[in-house]
Coordinates of C-alpha atoms in Angstrom, one line a residue:
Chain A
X1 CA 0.0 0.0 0.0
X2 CA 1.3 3.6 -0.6
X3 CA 2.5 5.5 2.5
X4 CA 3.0 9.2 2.3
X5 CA 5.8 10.7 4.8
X6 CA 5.9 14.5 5.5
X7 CA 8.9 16.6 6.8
X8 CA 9.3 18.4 8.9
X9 CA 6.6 17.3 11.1
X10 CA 6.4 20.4 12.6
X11 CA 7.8 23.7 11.9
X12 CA 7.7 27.5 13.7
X13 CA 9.0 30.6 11.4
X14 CA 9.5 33.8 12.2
X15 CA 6.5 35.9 10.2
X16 CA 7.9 37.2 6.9
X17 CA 10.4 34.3 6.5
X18 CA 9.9 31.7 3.6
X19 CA 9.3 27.7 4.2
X20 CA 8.9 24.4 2.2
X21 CA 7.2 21.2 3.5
X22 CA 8.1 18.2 1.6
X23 CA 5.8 14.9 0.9
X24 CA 7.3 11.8 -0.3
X25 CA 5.6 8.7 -1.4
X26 CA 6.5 5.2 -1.5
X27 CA 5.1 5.0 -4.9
X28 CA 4.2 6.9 -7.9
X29 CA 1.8 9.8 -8.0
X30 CA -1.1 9.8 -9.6
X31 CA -2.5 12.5 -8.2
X32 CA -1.0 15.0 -5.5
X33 CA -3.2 17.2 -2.8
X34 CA -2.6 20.2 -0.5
X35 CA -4.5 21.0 2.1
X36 CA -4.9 22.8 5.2
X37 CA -6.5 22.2 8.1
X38 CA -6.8 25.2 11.0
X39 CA -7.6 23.4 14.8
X40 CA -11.3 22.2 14.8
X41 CA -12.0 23.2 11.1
X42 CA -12.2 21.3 7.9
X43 CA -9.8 20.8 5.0
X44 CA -9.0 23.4 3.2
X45 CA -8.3 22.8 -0.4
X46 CA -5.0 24.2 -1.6
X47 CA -4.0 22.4 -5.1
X48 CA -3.8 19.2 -6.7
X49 CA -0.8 18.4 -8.5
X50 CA -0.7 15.1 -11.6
X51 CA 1.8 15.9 -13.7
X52 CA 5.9 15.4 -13.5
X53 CA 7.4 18.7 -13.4
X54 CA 3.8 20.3 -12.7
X55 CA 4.5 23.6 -10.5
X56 CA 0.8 25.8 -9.4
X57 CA 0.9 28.7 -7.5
X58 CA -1.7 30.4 -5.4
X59 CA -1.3 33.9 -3.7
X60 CA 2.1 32.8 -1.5
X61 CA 1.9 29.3 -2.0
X62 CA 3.5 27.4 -4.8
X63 CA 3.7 23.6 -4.9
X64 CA 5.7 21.1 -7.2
X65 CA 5.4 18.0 -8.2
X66 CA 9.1 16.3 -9.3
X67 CA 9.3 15.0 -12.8
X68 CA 9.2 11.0 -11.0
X69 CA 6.1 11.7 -9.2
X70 CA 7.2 10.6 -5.9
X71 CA 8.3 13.4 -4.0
X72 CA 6.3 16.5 -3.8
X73 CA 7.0 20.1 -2.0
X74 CA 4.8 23.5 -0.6
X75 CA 6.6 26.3 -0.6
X76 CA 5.3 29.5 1.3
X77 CA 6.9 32.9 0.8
X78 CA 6.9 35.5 3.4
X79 CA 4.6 33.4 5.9
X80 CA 2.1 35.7 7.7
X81 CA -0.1 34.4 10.9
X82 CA -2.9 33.5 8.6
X83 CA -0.6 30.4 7.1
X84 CA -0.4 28.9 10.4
X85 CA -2.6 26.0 10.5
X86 CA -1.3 22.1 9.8
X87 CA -0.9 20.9 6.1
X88 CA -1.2 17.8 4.5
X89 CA -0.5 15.9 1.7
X90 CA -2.7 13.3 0.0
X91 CA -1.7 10.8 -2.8
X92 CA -4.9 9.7 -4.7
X93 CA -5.1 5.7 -5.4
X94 CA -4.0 4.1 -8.7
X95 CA -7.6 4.0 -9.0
X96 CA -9.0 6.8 -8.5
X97 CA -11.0 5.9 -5.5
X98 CA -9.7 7.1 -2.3
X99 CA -6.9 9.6 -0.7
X100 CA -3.9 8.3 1.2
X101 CA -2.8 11.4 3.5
X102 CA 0.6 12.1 4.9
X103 CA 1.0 12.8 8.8
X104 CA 0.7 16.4 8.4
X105 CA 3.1 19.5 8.7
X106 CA 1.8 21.7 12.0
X107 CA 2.9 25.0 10.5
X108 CA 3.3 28.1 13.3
X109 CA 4.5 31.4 12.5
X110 CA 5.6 33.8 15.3
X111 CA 4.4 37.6 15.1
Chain B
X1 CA -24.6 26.7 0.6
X2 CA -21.7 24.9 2.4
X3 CA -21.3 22.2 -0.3
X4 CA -20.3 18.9 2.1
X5 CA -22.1 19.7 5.3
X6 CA -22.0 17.3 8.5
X7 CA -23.6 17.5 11.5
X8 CA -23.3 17.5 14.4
X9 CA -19.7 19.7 14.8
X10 CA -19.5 18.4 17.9
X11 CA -20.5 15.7 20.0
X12 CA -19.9 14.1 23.5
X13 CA -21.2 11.0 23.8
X14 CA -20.8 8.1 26.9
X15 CA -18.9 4.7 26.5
X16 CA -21.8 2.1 25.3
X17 CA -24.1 4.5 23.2
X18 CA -25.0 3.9 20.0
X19 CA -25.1 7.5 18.1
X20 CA -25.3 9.0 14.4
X21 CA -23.3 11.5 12.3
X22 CA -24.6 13.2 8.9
X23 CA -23.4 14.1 5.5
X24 CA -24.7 15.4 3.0
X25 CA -23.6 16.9 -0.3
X26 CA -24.7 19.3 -2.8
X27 CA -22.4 19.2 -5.7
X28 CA -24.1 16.5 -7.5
X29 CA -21.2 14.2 -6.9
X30 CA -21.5 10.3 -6.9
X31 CA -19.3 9.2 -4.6
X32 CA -19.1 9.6 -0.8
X33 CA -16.4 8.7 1.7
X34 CA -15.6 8.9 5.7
X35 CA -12.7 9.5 7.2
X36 CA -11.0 9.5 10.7
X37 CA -8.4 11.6 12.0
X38 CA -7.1 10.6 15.3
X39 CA -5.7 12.6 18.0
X40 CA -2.5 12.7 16.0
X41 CA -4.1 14.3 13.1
X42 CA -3.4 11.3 11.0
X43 CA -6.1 11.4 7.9
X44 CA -7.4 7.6 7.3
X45 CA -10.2 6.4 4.6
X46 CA -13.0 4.4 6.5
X47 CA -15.4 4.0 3.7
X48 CA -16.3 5.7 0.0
X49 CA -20.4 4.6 -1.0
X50 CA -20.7 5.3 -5.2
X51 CA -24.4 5.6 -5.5
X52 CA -25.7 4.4 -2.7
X53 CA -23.3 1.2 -3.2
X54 CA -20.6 0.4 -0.8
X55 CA -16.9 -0.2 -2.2
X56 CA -14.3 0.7 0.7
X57 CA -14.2 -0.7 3.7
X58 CA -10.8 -0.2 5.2
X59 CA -11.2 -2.9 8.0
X60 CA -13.4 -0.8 10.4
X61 CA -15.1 -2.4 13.3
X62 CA -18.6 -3.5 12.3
X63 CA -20.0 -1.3 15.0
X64 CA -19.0 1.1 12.5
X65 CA -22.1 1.0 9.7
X66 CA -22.5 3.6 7.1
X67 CA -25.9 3.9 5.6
X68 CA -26.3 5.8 1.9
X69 CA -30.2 6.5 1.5
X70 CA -29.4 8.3 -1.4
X71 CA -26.0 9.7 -3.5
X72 CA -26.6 13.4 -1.9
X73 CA -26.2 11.1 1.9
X74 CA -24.1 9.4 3.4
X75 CA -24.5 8.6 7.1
X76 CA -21.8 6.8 10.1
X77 CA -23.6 5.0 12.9
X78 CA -21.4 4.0 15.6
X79 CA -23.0 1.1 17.8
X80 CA -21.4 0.8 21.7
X81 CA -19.2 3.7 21.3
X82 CA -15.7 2.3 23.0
X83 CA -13.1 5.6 24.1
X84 CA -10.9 4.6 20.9
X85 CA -13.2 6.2 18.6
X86 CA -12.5 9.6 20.0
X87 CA -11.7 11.6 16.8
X88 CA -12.8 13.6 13.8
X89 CA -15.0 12.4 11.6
X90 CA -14.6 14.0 8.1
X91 CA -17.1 13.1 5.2
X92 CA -15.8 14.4 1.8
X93 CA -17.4 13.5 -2.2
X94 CA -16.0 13.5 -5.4
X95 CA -16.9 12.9 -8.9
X96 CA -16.6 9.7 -10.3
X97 CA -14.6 9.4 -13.5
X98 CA -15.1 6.7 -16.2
X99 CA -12.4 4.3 -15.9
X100 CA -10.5 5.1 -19.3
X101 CA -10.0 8.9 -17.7
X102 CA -8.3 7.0 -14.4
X103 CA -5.7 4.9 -16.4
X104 CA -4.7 8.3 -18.3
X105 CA -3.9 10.1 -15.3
X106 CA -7.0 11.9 -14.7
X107 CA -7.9 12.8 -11.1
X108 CA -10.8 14.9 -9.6
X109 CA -11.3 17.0 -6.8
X110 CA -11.8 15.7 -3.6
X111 CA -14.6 17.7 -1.0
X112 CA -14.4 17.8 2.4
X113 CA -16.9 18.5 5.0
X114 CA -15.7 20.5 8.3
X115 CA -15.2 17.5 10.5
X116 CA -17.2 16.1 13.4
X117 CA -15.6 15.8 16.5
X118 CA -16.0 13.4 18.8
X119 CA -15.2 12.5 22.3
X120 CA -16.6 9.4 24.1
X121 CA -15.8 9.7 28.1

């Protein structure tokens, strides 16, 4: 079965400083989700990722997807208190039927 | 319109009760799923219903039974609630995708609801 491993597992940044949170699989990607979760709130949906070499952006948040499809990474630049929250990967099956998430990334950023 | 909604947000429950969370979806989506998140936020797939039919069942408990009276619902009963199943509950839908669009790499979006938590004392 695929297995998802995040780093760092959790990470506290200075507000206005840059950070990247990495998600490698055990296998191939065939499809590659970001999302955020703040305490005692859902998912948020960031981006989904399927290609090799596939790079989205949104607002301060850009993610990749490497050309092998196994490793992917969230970069945020020039974190602010609203990015705190914990992140997390999700691999979609070979299927198509079901997410497989990572551990999650508790993101702080000091004011 | 809060497009996967679940309720209750919250609920406190004793060890031995039998009790019900809702979901229920308005994007016209056929497929329906649960998941768990424990208390170390780890994310896991309980179950995924495609019109009304059942086709994940990741080795839950069968005091876990999720009922589907329709593709818009999906419900989790949990029958003699033990302190282990302290947690979030998320329900989330997608959009099923003919087979052919799978094996060429195409994906959908995944919806999730805003989680039900849990707490058994």
């Amino acid at each position: 079965s695929q297995e998802l491993e995040q780093s760092p597992q959790s990470l506290i940044v200075q507000e206005g400083k840059n950070l990247t949170i990495n998600c490698t699989s055990s296998k191939t990607l065939y499809g590659l989700y970001w999302y955020k979760q703040k305490y005692g709130e859902g998912l948020i949906f960031l981006m989904m990722l399927q290609k090799g070499g596939e790079e989205k952006s949104h607002e301060k948040i850009t993610a990749k997807l490497d050309e092998k499809k196994q490793q992917s990474s969230l970069h945020i630049t020039a974190s602010q208190p609203s990015h705190a929250g914990i992140y997390l990967c999700g691999a979609d099956s070979e299927y198509g039927n079901k997410l497989v998430f990572g551990a999650g990334t508790i993101l702080r950023v000091k004011s | 319109d809060t497009a996967v909604s679940q309720t209750p947000k919250y609920l406190v429950t004793q060890m031995g009760n039998d009790k019900s969370i809702k979901c229920e979806q308005n994007l016209g989506h056929d497929t329906m799923y649960w998941y768990k998140q424990d208390s170390k936020k780890f994310l896991k797939i309980m179950f995924s219903y495609n019109n009304k039919e059942l086709i994940i069942n990741e080795t839950v408990p069968n005091r876990f039974s999720p009922k589907s009276p329709d593709k818009a619902h999906l419900n989790l009963h949990i029958n003699s609630l033990e302190l282990g199943d302290s947690a979030v509950y998320f329900c989330a839908s997608s959009q099923e995708l003919p087979p052919r669009f799978v094996r060429y790499g195409y994906r959908h979006g995944y919806t999730f609801g805003s989680g039900t938590r849990l707490t058994v004392v």
